[in-house]
CSV table of N, CA and C in Angstrom, one decimal:
chain,number,residue,atom,x,y,z
A,1,MET,N,-17.5,2.8,-3.9
A,1,MET,CA,-16.5,2.0,-2.7
A,1,MET,C,-15.4,1.6,-3.5
A,2,ALA,N,-14.0,2.0,-2.8
A,2,ALA,CA,-13.0,1.7,-3.4
A,2,ALA,C,-12.5,0.3,-3.7
A,3,GLY,N,-11.8,-0.2,-3.9
A,3,GLY,CA,-11.5,-1.0,-4.8
A,3,GLY,C,-10.5,-2.0,-4.6
A,4,THR,N,-8.9,-1.5,-5.0
A,4,THR,CA,-7.5,-1.7,-5.4
A,4,THR,C,-6.8,-1.3,-4.7
A,5,GLN,N,-6.1,-1.0,-3.8
A,5,GLN,CA,-4.4,-0.6,-3.0
A,5,GLN,C,-3.5,0.6,-4.6
A,6,GLN,N,-3.7,1.4,-4.4
A,6,GLN,CA,-2.8,1.5,-5.6
A,6,GLN,C,-0.9,2.4,-4.8
A,7,LEU,N,-0.4,2.7,-5.3
A,7,LEU,CA,1.4,2.9,-4.5
A,7,LEU,C,2.1,3.4,-5.7
A,8,ALA,N,2.2,5.2,-5.7
A,8,ALA,CA,3.6,5.6,-6.6
A,8,ALA,C,4.9,6.3,-5.6
A,9,ARG,N,5.7,5.6,-6.5
A,9,ARG,CA,7.0,6.2,-5.7
A,9,ARG,C,7.3,7.5,-6.2
A,10,VAL,N,7.0,9.1,-5.7
A,10,VAL,CA,7.7,9.8,-6.4
A,10,VAL,C,8.8,10.6,-6.2
A,11,PRO,N,9.5,11.0,-6.7
A,11,PRO,CA,10.3,12.3,-5.8
A,11,PRO,C,10.1,13.6,-5.5
A,12,ALA,N,10.3,13.7,-4.3
A,12,ALA,CA,9.1,14.9,-3.8
A,12,ALA,C,8.9,16.0,-4.6
A,13,GLY,N,10.0,16.6,-5.5
A,13,GLY,CA,10.8,17.3,-6.3
A,13,GLY,C,9.9,16.9,-7.9
A,14,ASP,N,8.4,16.3,-7.3
A,14,ASP,CA,7.7,16.1,-8.8
A,14,ASP,C,5.7,16.0,-8.0
A,15,LEU,N,6.1,15.1,-7.1
A,15,LEU,CA,5.1,15.9,-6.5
A,15,LEU,C,4.3,17.6,-6.3
A,16,ALA,N,5.5,18.4,-4.9
A,16,ALA,CA,5.8,19.8,-6.0
A,16,ALA,C,5.2,19.9,-7.4
A,17,ALA,N,5.5,19.6,-8.2
A,17,ALA,CA,5.6,20.5,-9.7
A,17,ALA,C,4.3,19.6,-9.9
A,18,CYS,N,3.6,18.9,-9.0
A,18,CYS,CA,2.2,18.3,-9.6
A,18,CYS,C,1.8,19.0,-8.2
A,19,ARG,N,1.3,19.6,-7.3
A,19,ARG,CA,0.8,21.0,-6.3
A,19,ARG,C,1.2,22.4,-7.2
A,20,GLN,N,1.9,22.1,-8.3
A,20,GLN,CA,2.4,23.8,-8.6
A,20,GLN,C,1.6,23.7,-10.6
A,21,SER,N,1.7,22.8,-10.8
A,21,SER,CA,0.3,22.5,-11.9
A,21,SER,C,-0.8,22.7,-11.6
A,22,ALA,N,-0.8,22.2,-10.5
A,22,ALA,CA,-3.2,21.7,-10.0
A,22,ALA,C,-3.2,23.7,-9.6
A,23,SER,N,-2.5,23.9,-8.7
A,23,SER,CA,-2.8,25.8,-8.6
A,23,SER,C,-2.7,26.6,-10.0
A,24,ALA,N,-2.2,26.2,-10.7
A,24,ALA,CA,-1.8,27.4,-11.7
A,24,ALA,C,-3.4,27.0,-13.2
A,25,SER,N,-3.5,25.6,-13.4
A,25,SER,CA,-4.1,24.6,-13.7
A,25,SER,C,-5.9,25.9,-13.7
A,26,PRO,N,-6.6,26.1,-14.5
A,26,PRO,CA,-7.9,26.1,-14.3
A,26,PRO,C,-8.4,25.4,-13.7
A,27,ASP,N,-8.6,24.1,-14.8
A,27,ASP,CA,-9.4,22.3,-14.1
A,27,ASP,C,-8.9,22.1,-12.6
A,28,CYS,N,-7.7,22.8,-12.4
A,28,CYS,CA,-6.8,22.4,-10.9
A,28,CYS,C,-6.2,20.4,-11.3
A,29,ASP,N,-5.4,20.8,-13.0
A,29,ASP,CA,-5.4,19.7,-12.7
A,29,ASP,C,-3.7,19.8,-13.0
A,30,PRO,N,-3.7,18.8,-12.1
A,30,PRO,CA,-1.7,18.4,-11.4
A,30,PRO,C,-0.8,17.6,-11.9
A,31,HIS,N,-1.5,16.9,-13.7
A,31,HIS,CA,-0.7,16.3,-14.5
A,31,HIS,C,0.3,15.3,-14.0
A,32,TRP,N,-0.1,14.3,-12.9
A,32,TRP,CA,-0.7,13.3,-12.4
A,32,TRP,C,-0.4,12.5,-13.5
A,33,ASP,N,0.6,11.6,-13.1
A,33,ASP,CA,1.0,10.8,-14.2
A,33,ASP,C,2.5,9.6,-13.7
A,34,PRO,N,2.3,8.8,-12.9
A,34,PRO,CA,4.0,8.1,-13.1
A,34,PRO,C,4.6,7.6,-13.7
A,35,LEU,N,5.6,7.1,-13.9
A,35,LEU,CA,5.9,6.2,-14.5
A,35,LEU,C,5.1,4.6,-13.5
A,36,ALA,N,5.2,3.8,-15.0
A,36,ALA,CA,3.9,2.7,-14.4
A,36,ALA,C,5.4,1.8,-13.4
A,37,TYR,N,6.6,1.9,-13.6
A,37,TYR,CA,7.5,0.5,-13.1
A,37,TYR,C,8.0,1.5,-11.8
A,38,ASP,N,7.7,2.3,-11.9
A,38,ASP,CA,6.7,3.5,-10.1
A,38,ASP,C,5.3,3.2,-9.3
A,39,MET,N,4.8,2.3,-9.6
A,39,MET,CA,3.4,2.0,-9.5
A,39,MET,C,3.7,0.4,-9.4
A,40,LEU,N,2.6,0.0,-8.1
A,40,LEU,CA,2.4,-1.2,-7.5
A,40,LEU,C,0.7,-0.8,-7.8
A,41,ASP,N,0.0,-2.1,-7.7
A,41,ASP,CA,-1.3,-3.1,-7.0
A,41,ASP,C,-1.0,-3.7,-7.0
A,42,LEU,N,-1.7,-3.1,-5.4
A,42,LEU,CA,-1.5,-4.4,-4.4
A,42,LEU,C,-3.0,-5.5,-4.2
A,43,ASP,N,-4.0,-4.6,-5.2
A,43,ASP,CA,-5.8,-5.5,-5.4
A,43,ASP,C,-6.4,-5.3,-3.8
A,44,TRP,N,-6.5,-6.0,-3.0
A,44,TRP,CA,-7.2,-5.6,-1.6
A,44,TRP,C,-6.4,-6.2,-1.1
A,45,ALA,N,-5.2,-6.9,-1.0
A,45,ALA,CA,-3.6,-7.3,0.1
A,45,ALA,C,-4.3,-6.9,1.5
A,46,PRO,N,-4.0,-5.3,1.2
A,46,PRO,CA,-3.4,-4.4,2.1
A,46,PRO,C,-4.7,-4.9,4.1
A,47,GLU,N,-5.3,-5.0,3.4
A,47,GLU,CA,-6.7,-4.7,4.8
A,47,GLU,C,-5.7,-6.6,5.1
A,48,LEU,N,-6.2,-8.4,4.5
A,48,LEU,CA,-5.1,-8.9,4.6
A,48,LEU,C,-4.1,-9.1,5.4
A,49,LEU,N,-3.8,-8.3,5.1
A,49,LEU,CA,-2.2,-9.0,5.2
A,49,LEU,C,-2.1,-8.1,6.9
A,50,VAL,N,-2.2,-7.1,7.0
A,50,VAL,CA,-3.0,-6.3,8.5
A,50,VAL,C,-3.2,-7.1,9.6
A,51,ARG,N,-4.9,-8.6,8.6
A,51,ARG,CA,-5.1,-8.9,9.6
A,51,ARG,C,-4.0,-10.5,9.8
A,52,VAL,N,-3.4,-10.9,9.2
A,52,VAL,CA,-3.2,-11.9,9.2
A,52,VAL,C,-1.5,-11.5,10.6
A,53,GLY,N,-1.3,-10.3,10.6
A,53,GLY,CA,-0.1,-9.9,11.9
A,53,GLY,C,-1.1,-10.2,12.7
A,54,GLU,N,-2.2,-9.6,13.0
A,54,GLU,CA,-3.3,-9.3,14.5
A,54,GLU,C,-3.7,-11.2,14.7
A,55,VAL,N,-3.9,-11.9,14.0
A,55,VAL,CA,-4.2,-13.9,14.5
A,55,VAL,C,-2.6,-14.3,15.6
A,56,ALA,N,-1.8,-13.8,13.7
A,56,ALA,CA,-1.1,-14.3,14.5
A,56,ALA,C,0.5,-13.9,15.7
A,57,GLY,N,-0.2,-12.7,15.7
A,57,GLY,CA,0.2,-12.0,17.1
A,57,GLY,C,1.6,-11.3,16.9
A,58,LEU,N,1.7,-10.6,15.9
A,58,LEU,CA,2.2,-10.1,14.9
A,58,LEU,C,2.8,-9.0,15.8
A,59,ASP,N,3.7,-7.8,16.3
A,59,ASP,CA,3.5,-7.1,17.7
A,59,ASP,C,3.1,-6.1,16.7
A,60,GLU,N,2.6,-4.7,17.9
A,60,GLU,CA,1.9,-3.5,17.7
A,60,GLU,C,3.4,-2.4,16.3
A,61,LEU,N,3.8,-2.6,16.6
A,61,LEU,CA,5.6,-2.4,15.6
A,61,LEU,C,5.7,-2.5,14.4
A,62,HIS,N,5.4,-3.1,13.9
A,62,HIS,CA,5.0,-4.4,12.7
A,62,HIS,C,3.8,-4.4,12.4
A,63,LEU,N,3.4,-3.9,13.1
A,63,LEU,CA,1.6,-3.6,12.9
A,63,LEU,C,1.2,-2.7,12.1
A,64,ASP,N,1.6,-1.4,12.9
A,64,ASP,CA,1.4,-0.2,12.4
A,64,ASP,C,2.4,-0.2,11.2
A,65,ALA,N,3.1,-1.3,11.4
A,65,ALA,CA,4.7,-0.6,9.5
A,65,ALA,C,3.2,-0.7,8.3
A,66,LEU,N,2.7,-1.9,8.5
A,66,LEU,CA,1.5,-2.7,8.2
A,66,LEU,C,1.3,-1.4,7.0
A,67,ARG,N,-0.2,-1.1,8.4
A,67,ARG,CA,-1.1,0.0,8.5
A,67,ARG,C,-0.8,1.2,8.1
A,68,LEU,N,0.8,1.2,7.2
A,68,LEU,CA,1.2,2.4,7.5
A,68,LEU,C,1.1,2.1,5.4
A,69,THR,N,1.3,1.1,5.5
A,69,THR,CA,1.7,1.1,3.4
A,69,THR,C,0.6,1.1,2.9
A,70,SER,N,-0.7,0.6,3.4
A,70,SER,CA,-2.3,1.7,2.8
A,70,SER,C,-3.0,2.6,3.6
A,71,ALA,N,-2.5,3.5,4.3
A,71,ALA,CA,-3.3,4.1,5.0
A,71,ALA,C,-2.7,5.8,4.9
A,72,GLY,N,-1.1,5.3,4.7
A,72,GLY,CA,0.1,6.8,5.3
A,72,GLY,C,0.1,7.6,5.8
A,73,GLY,N,0.8,8.9,6.3
A,73,GLY,CA,0.4,10.1,6.7
A,73,GLY,C,0.0,10.8,6.4
A,74,THR,N,-0.8,12.0,7.9
A,74,THR,CA,-1.7,13.2,7.3
A,74,THR,C,-0.3,13.8,7.5
A,75,ALA,N,1.5,14.1,7.6
A,75,ALA,CA,1.8,14.9,7.1
A,75,ALA,C,1.8,15.8,5.9
A,76,LEU,N,1.9,15.3,4.8
A,76,LEU,CA,1.4,16.2,3.2
A,76,LEU,C,0.1,16.2,2.8
A,77,ASP,N,-0.1,17.1,2.6
A,77,ASP,CA,-1.4,17.7,2.1
A,77,ASP,C,-1.7,17.6,0.3
A,78,LEU,N,-2.4,16.3,-0.3
A,78,LEU,CA,-2.7,16.1,-1.0
A,78,LEU,C,-4.3,16.2,-1.5
A,79,GLY,N,-4.4,17.5,-1.4
A,79,GLY,CA,-5.9,17.8,-2.1
A,79,GLY,C,-5.4,18.1,-3.7
A,80,PHE,N,-5.3,18.5,-3.7
A,80,PHE,CA,-4.5,18.6,-5.0
A,80,PHE,C,-5.1,17.6,-6.0
A,81,LEU,N,-4.8,16.2,-5.0
A,81,LEU,CA,-5.3,14.9,-6.1
A,81,LEU,C,-6.0,14.5,-6.4
A,82,ASP,N,-6.9,15.1,-5.6
A,82,ASP,CA,-8.6,14.6,-4.8
A,82,ASP,C,-9.3,15.9,-5.1
A,83,THR,N,-9.3,16.5,-6.9
A,83,THR,CA,-10.2,17.0,-7.0
A,83,THR,C,-10.4,16.8,-8.0
A,84,HIS,N,-11.9,17.4,-8.1
A,84,HIS,CA,-12.7,16.3,-9.1
A,84,HIS,C,-12.2,18.2,-10.1
A,85,PRO,N,-11.9,17.7,-11.9
A,85,PRO,CA,-12.6,16.1,-12.5
A,85,PRO,C,-10.9,15.7,-12.9
A,86,HIS,N,-10.3,16.1,-11.6
A,86,HIS,CA,-8.9,15.4,-11.7
A,86,HIS,C,-7.9,13.8,-10.9
A,87,ALA,N,-9.8,14.2,-9.8
A,87,ALA,CA,-9.1,13.0,-8.6
A,87,ALA,C,-8.8,12.4,-8.8
A,88,ILE,N,-7.5,11.4,-8.6
A,88,ILE,CA,-7.0,10.1,-8.9
A,88,ILE,C,-7.8,9.3,-7.9
A,89,ALA,N,-8.4,9.6,-6.7
A,89,ALA,CA,-9.3,8.0,-5.9
A,89,ALA,C,-10.4,8.5,-6.0
A,90,PRO,N,-11.2,8.7,-6.9
A,90,PRO,CA,-12.8,9.4,-7.3
A,90,PRO,C,-13.8,8.3,-5.9
A,91,PHE,N,-13.6,7.1,-6.2
A,91,PHE,CA,-14.7,6.4,-5.8
A,91,PHE,C,-13.9,5.7,-4.1
A,92,GLY,N,-13.0,6.5,-3.4
A,92,GLY,CA,-12.3,6.0,-2.5
A,92,GLY,C,-12.2,7.4,-0.9
A,93,PRO,N,-11.4,6.6,-0.8
A,93,PRO,CA,-10.8,7.7,0.3
A,93,PRO,C,-9.3,8.7,-0.4
A,94,ALA,N,-9.5,10.2,0.6
A,94,ALA,CA,-8.2,10.7,0.0
A,94,ALA,C,-7.3,9.7,-0.5
A,95,PRO,N,-6.6,10.4,-1.2
A,95,PRO,CA,-5.2,10.1,-1.7
A,95,PRO,C,-4.2,10.4,-0.1
A,96,ALA,N,-3.5,9.9,0.0
A,96,ALA,CA,-2.2,10.3,1.3
A,96,ALA,C,-0.9,9.9,1.1
A,97,ALA,N,-0.5,9.9,1.9
A,97,ALA,CA,1.8,9.9,0.7
A,97,ALA,C,2.6,9.5,2.3
A,98,LEU,N,3.6,8.8,3.0
A,98,LEU,CA,4.7,8.9,3.3
A,98,LEU,C,5.5,9.0,2.9
A,99,SER,N,6.8,10.2,4.1
A,99,SER,CA,7.8,10.8,3.4
A,99,SER,C,8.3,10.0,3.6
A,100,ALA,N,10.0,11.0,2.8
A,100,ALA,CA,10.9,9.4,2.1
A,100,ALA,C,11.5,9.6,3.1
A,101,SER,N,11.2,9.7,4.8
A,101,SER,CA,11.4,9.1,6.5
A,101,SER,C,11.4,8.3,6.7
A,102,GLN,N,9.7,8.3,6.6
A,102,GLN,CA,9.0,7.5,6.6
A,102,GLN,C,9.0,6.5,5.8
A,103,VAL,N,9.3,6.8,4.0
A,103,VAL,CA,9.7,5.4,3.6
A,103,VAL,C,10.7,4.7,4.3
A,104,ALA,N,11.8,5.2,4.8
A,104,ALA,CA,13.0,4.4,5.0
A,104,ALA,C,12.9,3.2,6.1
A,105,ARG,N,11.8,4.4,7.0
A,105,ARG,CA,11.2,3.7,8.6
A,105,ARG,C,10.5,1.9,8.5
A,106,VAL,N,9.7,2.7,7.0
A,106,VAL,CA,8.5,1.2,7.1
A,106,VAL,C,9.2,-0.3,6.1
A,107,SER,N,9.9,0.5,5.2
A,107,SER,CA,10.9,-0.2,4.8
A,107,SER,C,12.0,-1.4,5.7
A,108,GLU,N,12.4,-0.9,7.1
A,108,GLU,CA,12.6,-1.2,7.8
A,108,GLU,C,12.3,-2.2,8.5
A,109,LEU,N,11.5,-1.6,8.2
A,109,LEU,CA,10.0,-2.6,9.7
A,109,LEU,C,9.7,-3.5,8.3
A,110,LEU,N,9.7,-3.6,7.7
A,110,LEU,CA,8.7,-4.5,6.9
A,110,LEU,C,10.1,-6.0,6.4
A,111,GLY,N,11.0,-5.2,6.2
A,111,GLY,CA,12.8,-6.2,6.3
A,111,GLY,C,12.3,-7.3,8.1
A,112,GLN,N,12.4,-6.1,8.5
A,112,GLN,CA,11.4,-7.5,9.6
A,112,GLN,C,10.5,-8.4,9.9
A,113,ILE,N,9.6,-8.3,9.4
A,113,ILE,CA,8.6,-9.5,8.7
A,113,ILE,C,9.1,-10.6,8.4
A,114,ASP,N,8.8,-11.9,9.0
A,114,ASP,CA,9.2,-12.8,8.4
A,114,ASP,C,7.6,-13.9,8.3
A,115,MET,N,7.3,-12.9,7.2
A,115,MET,CA,5.1,-13.6,7.2
A,115,MET,C,5.6,-14.5,6.2
A,116,PRO,N,6.5,-15.7,5.4
A,116,PRO,CA,6.2,-17.0,6.1
A,116,PRO,C,6.0,-17.5,7.6
A,117,ALA,N,6.1,-18.0,8.1
A,117,ALA,CA,6.2,-18.0,10.1
A,117,ALA,C,4.2,-17.7,9.7
A,118,LEU,N,4.0,-16.2,9.6
A,118,LEU,CA,3.3,-16.1,10.2
A,118,LEU,C,1.8,-16.4,9.5
A,119,LEU,N,1.9,-16.5,8.4
A,119,LEU,CA,1.4,-17.3,7.0
A,119,LEU,C,1.3,-18.9,8.3
A,120,ALA,N,2.7,-19.7,9.1
A,120,ALA,CA,2.8,-20.9,9.2
A,120,ALA,C,1.6,-20.8,10.4
A,121,ALA,N,1.0,-19.6,11.1
A,121,ALA,CA,1.2,-20.1,12.2
A,121,ALA,C,-0.4,-19.9,12.1
A,122,LEU,N,-1.4,-19.7,10.4
A,122,LEU,CA,-2.5,-19.7,11.1
A,122,LEU,C,-2.5,-21.8,10.2
A,123,PRO,N,-4.5,-21.5,10.8
A,123,PRO,CA,-4.5,-23.3,10.7
A,123,PRO,C,-4.4,-24.3,8.6
A,124,THR,N,-3.8,-25.0,8.9
A,124,THR,CA,-2.6,-26.1,7.7
A,124,THR,C,-4.3,-25.5,7.0
A,125,ASP,N,-5.4,-26.1,7.2
A,125,ASP,CA,-6.6,-26.1,5.9
A,125,ASP,C,-6.8,-24.4,5.6
A,126,ASP,N,-7.0,-24.5,4.1
A,126,ASP,CA,-7.6,-22.7,3.4
A,126,ASP,C,-8.2,-22.0,4.0
A,127,ARG,N,-9.3,-22.8,4.5
A,127,ARG,CA,-10.1,-22.2,4.4
A,127,ARG,C,-10.3,-22.2,5.3
A,128,GLU,N,-10.3,-22.4,6.4
A,128,GLU,CA,-10.7,-21.8,7.9
A,128,GLU,C,-9.5,-21.2,8.6
A,129,ALA,N,-8.3,-22.2,7.3
A,129,ALA,CA,-7.3,-19.8,7.5
A,129,ALA,C,-7.7,-19.1,6.8
A,130,GLY,N,-8.9,-18.6,5.8
A,130,GLY,CA,-9.4,-17.7,5.8
A,130,GLY,C,-10.5,-17.8,6.2
A,131,SER,N,-10.7,-17.9,7.0
A,131,SER,CA,-12.0,-17.6,8.1
A,131,SER,C,-12.0,-16.7,9.0
A,132,LEU,N,-11.0,-17.9,9.3
A,132,LEU,CA,-10.0,-16.6,10.0
A,132,LEU,C,-9.3,-15.1,10.0
A,133,ILE,N,-8.6,-15.6,8.5
A,133,ILE,CA,-8.4,-14.2,8.9
A,133,ILE,C,-9.6,-13.0,8.0
A,134,GLY,N,-10.6,-13.9,7.6
A,134,GLY,CA,-12.1,-13.2,7.3
A,134,GLY,C,-11.4,-11.7,6.0
A,135,ARG,N,-12.7,-10.9,5.4
A,135,ARG,CA,-12.2,-10.2,4.5
A,135,ARG,C,-11.9,-10.6,3.6
A,136,GLY,N,-13.3,-11.4,3.6
A,136,GLY,CA,-13.6,-12.9,2.1
A,136,GLY,C,-12.0,-13.5,1.3
A,137,ALA,N,-10.9,-14.2,2.9
A,137,ALA,CA,-10.0,-14.3,2.3
A,137,ALA,C,-10.4,-15.5,2.1
A,138,ASP,N,-11.2,-16.5,2.5
A,138,ASP,CA,-11.2,-18.1,2.0
A,138,ASP,C,-12.0,-17.8,1.3
A,139,GLN,N,-12.1,-17.2,0.1
A,139,GLN,CA,-12.6,-17.3,-1.1
A,139,GLN,C,-11.6,-17.0,-1.7
A,140,ILE,N,-10.8,-16.3,-1.3
A,140,ILE,CA,-9.4,-16.7,-2.6
A,140,ILE,C,-9.2,-17.8,-3.5
A,141,THR,N,-9.1,-17.9,-4.8
A,141,THR,CA,-9.2,-19.5,-4.8
A,141,THR,C,-7.9,-20.1,-4.5
A,142,ASP,N,-6.8,-20.1,-5.1
A,142,ASP,CA,-5.7,-21.0,-4.7
A,142,ASP,C,-5.8,-20.7,-2.6
A,143,GLY,N,-5.9,-20.2,-2.0
A,143,GLY,CA,-6.6,-19.7,-0.9
A,143,GLY,C,-5.5,-19.2,0.4
A,144,PRO,N,-5.3,-18.2,0.5
A,144,PRO,CA,-4.6,-16.8,1.0
A,144,PRO,C,-3.3,-16.8,0.8
A,145,ARG,N,-2.7,-18.0,2.1
A,145,ARG,CA,-1.5,-18.5,2.1
A,145,ARG,C,-0.1,-17.8,-0.1
A,146,GLU,N,-0.7,-18.5,-0.3
A,146,GLU,CA,0.0,-17.7,-1.6
A,146,GLU,C,0.1,-16.4,-1.7
A,147,TYR,N,-1.3,-16.1,-2.0
A,147,TYR,CA,-1.4,-14.7,-2.4
A,147,TYR,C,-1.3,-13.2,-1.6
A,148,LEU,N,-1.8,-13.5,-0.5
A,148,LEU,CA,-0.4,-12.8,1.0
A,148,LEU,C,0.3,-12.7,0.0
A,149,LEU,N,1.6,-13.8,0.4
A,149,LEU,CA,2.7,-14.3,0.1
A,149,LEU,C,3.5,-13.0,-1.4
A,150,LYS,N,2.5,-13.3,-2.1
A,150,LYS,CA,3.2,-12.5,-2.8
A,150,LYS,C,3.4,-11.0,-2.8
A,151,HIS,N,1.7,-10.8,-2.8
A,151,HIS,CA,2.1,-9.4,-2.2
A,151,HIS,C,2.2,-8.6,-1.4
A,152,PHE,N,2.4,-9.2,0.1
A,152,PHE,CA,3.6,-9.0,1.0
A,152,PHE,C,5.1,-8.3,1.0
A,153,ASN,N,5.6,-10.0,-0.8
A,153,ASN,CA,7.1,-9.8,-1.1
A,153,ASN,C,6.6,-8.1,-2.3
A,154,ALA,N,6.0,-8.1,-2.9
A,154,ALA,CA,6.0,-6.7,-3.7
A,154,ALA,C,6.2,-6.0,-2.6
A,155,LEU,N,5.2,-5.5,-2.0
A,155,LEU,CA,5.2,-4.2,-0.7
A,155,LEU,C,6.4,-4.5,-0.3
A,156,ARG,N,6.7,-4.7,0.3
A,156,ARG,CA,8.1,-5.3,0.8
A,156,ARG,C,9.4,-4.8,-0.2
A,157,ASP,N,9.3,-5.0,-1.1
A,157,ASP,CA,10.3,-5.2,-1.8
A,157,ASP,C,10.0,-4.0,-3.3
A,158,PHE,N,8.9,-2.9,-2.7
A,158,PHE,CA,8.5,-1.9,-3.2
A,158,PHE,C,8.7,-0.7,-2.6
A,159,TYR,N,8.8,-0.7,-1.6
A,159,TYR,CA,8.9,-0.3,-0.1
A,159,TYR,C,11.2,-0.2,-0.1
A,160,LEU,N,11.9,-1.3,-0.2
A,160,LEU,CA,12.9,-1.5,0.2
A,160,LEU,C,13.6,-0.5,-1.6
A,161,ASP,N,12.9,-1.2,-2.7
A,161,ASP,CA,13.8,0.4,-3.8
A,161,ASP,C,13.0,2.2,-3.6
A,162,ALA,N,11.9,1.9,-3.0
A,162,ALA,CA,12.0,3.4,-2.8
A,162,ALA,C,12.2,3.6,-1.7
A,163,ALA,N,12.7,3.6,-0.7
A,163,ALA,CA,14.1,3.5,0.7
A,163,ALA,C,15.2,4.0,0.0
A,164,LYS,N,15.3,3.3,-0.6
A,164,LYS,CA,17.3,3.7,-1.3
A,164,LYS,C,17.4,4.3,-2.1
A,165,ARG,N,16.4,4.5,-3.4
A,165,ARG,CA,16.5,6.0,-3.6
A,165,ARG,C,15.9,7.5,-3.0
A,166,HIS,N,15.0,7.0,-2.2
A,166,HIS,CA,14.4,8.6,-1.4
A,166,HIS,C,13.3,9.5,-1.7
A,167,LEU,N,12.3,8.1,-1.9
A,167,LEU,CA,11.1,8.4,-2.6
A,167,LEU,C,10.1,8.5,-1.7
A,168,LEU,N,9.2,8.8,-2.1
A,168,LEU,CA,7.9,9.7,-1.0
A,168,LEU,C,7.1,8.4,-2.1
A,169,VAL,N,6.0,8.1,-0.6
A,169,VAL,CA,5.2,6.9,-1.4
A,169,VAL,C,3.4,7.9,-1.5
A,170,VAL,N,3.4,7.5,-2.7
A,170,VAL,CA,1.9,7.9,-2.5
A,170,VAL,C,0.7,6.9,-2.7
A,171,LEU,N,0.0,6.7,-1.5
A,171,LEU,CA,-1.3,6.0,-1.4
A,171,LEU,C,-2.1,5.7,-2.4
A,172,TRP,N,-3.4,5.2,-2.5
A,172,TRP,CA,-4.2,6.0,-2.7
A,172,TRP,C,-5.3,4.7,-2.9
A,173,TRP,N,-7.1,4.4,-3.2
A,173,TRP,CA,-7.9,3.4,-2.8
A,173,TRP,C,-8.5,3.6,-4.2
A,174,ASP,N,-8.8,2.9,-5.7
A,174,ASP,CA,-9.4,2.5,-6.8
A,174,ASP,C,-10.3,2.0,-7.2
């Protein structure tokens, strides 16, 4: 079962080089090795962030942007990153990606989301808020608000940087 959401910012050329390496290698090794600086571990926050948006009444346009941050798009073929023995997500769904233009749009929409206001719309009691969010949010040690705000801010900043640098974002569950 998939555990944590992983994201990597990558130049289109690097992804093309990985595709070429996989096709030239006898064991399909893409030599996938994004820089640590360009990676983000979102833990299991993505579903919870979407759920907060749903509960707090976030509009569909912004909810869809949140969903794209963990589901990716379908336009880029990443099968070369999902080939044994070098699959980057051997226990989760196939890797997905967002193109540079999708990253720019998602970044813009994430920048418009007022996460503190969404979190403020939840019940004040952390256990009650966590129960309303569901998906284990009531088990977060210090309550869901701090956890989700921290992860949303990291996600927003990650996409903002990717958009400024015209990078793709590759997503997978590890």
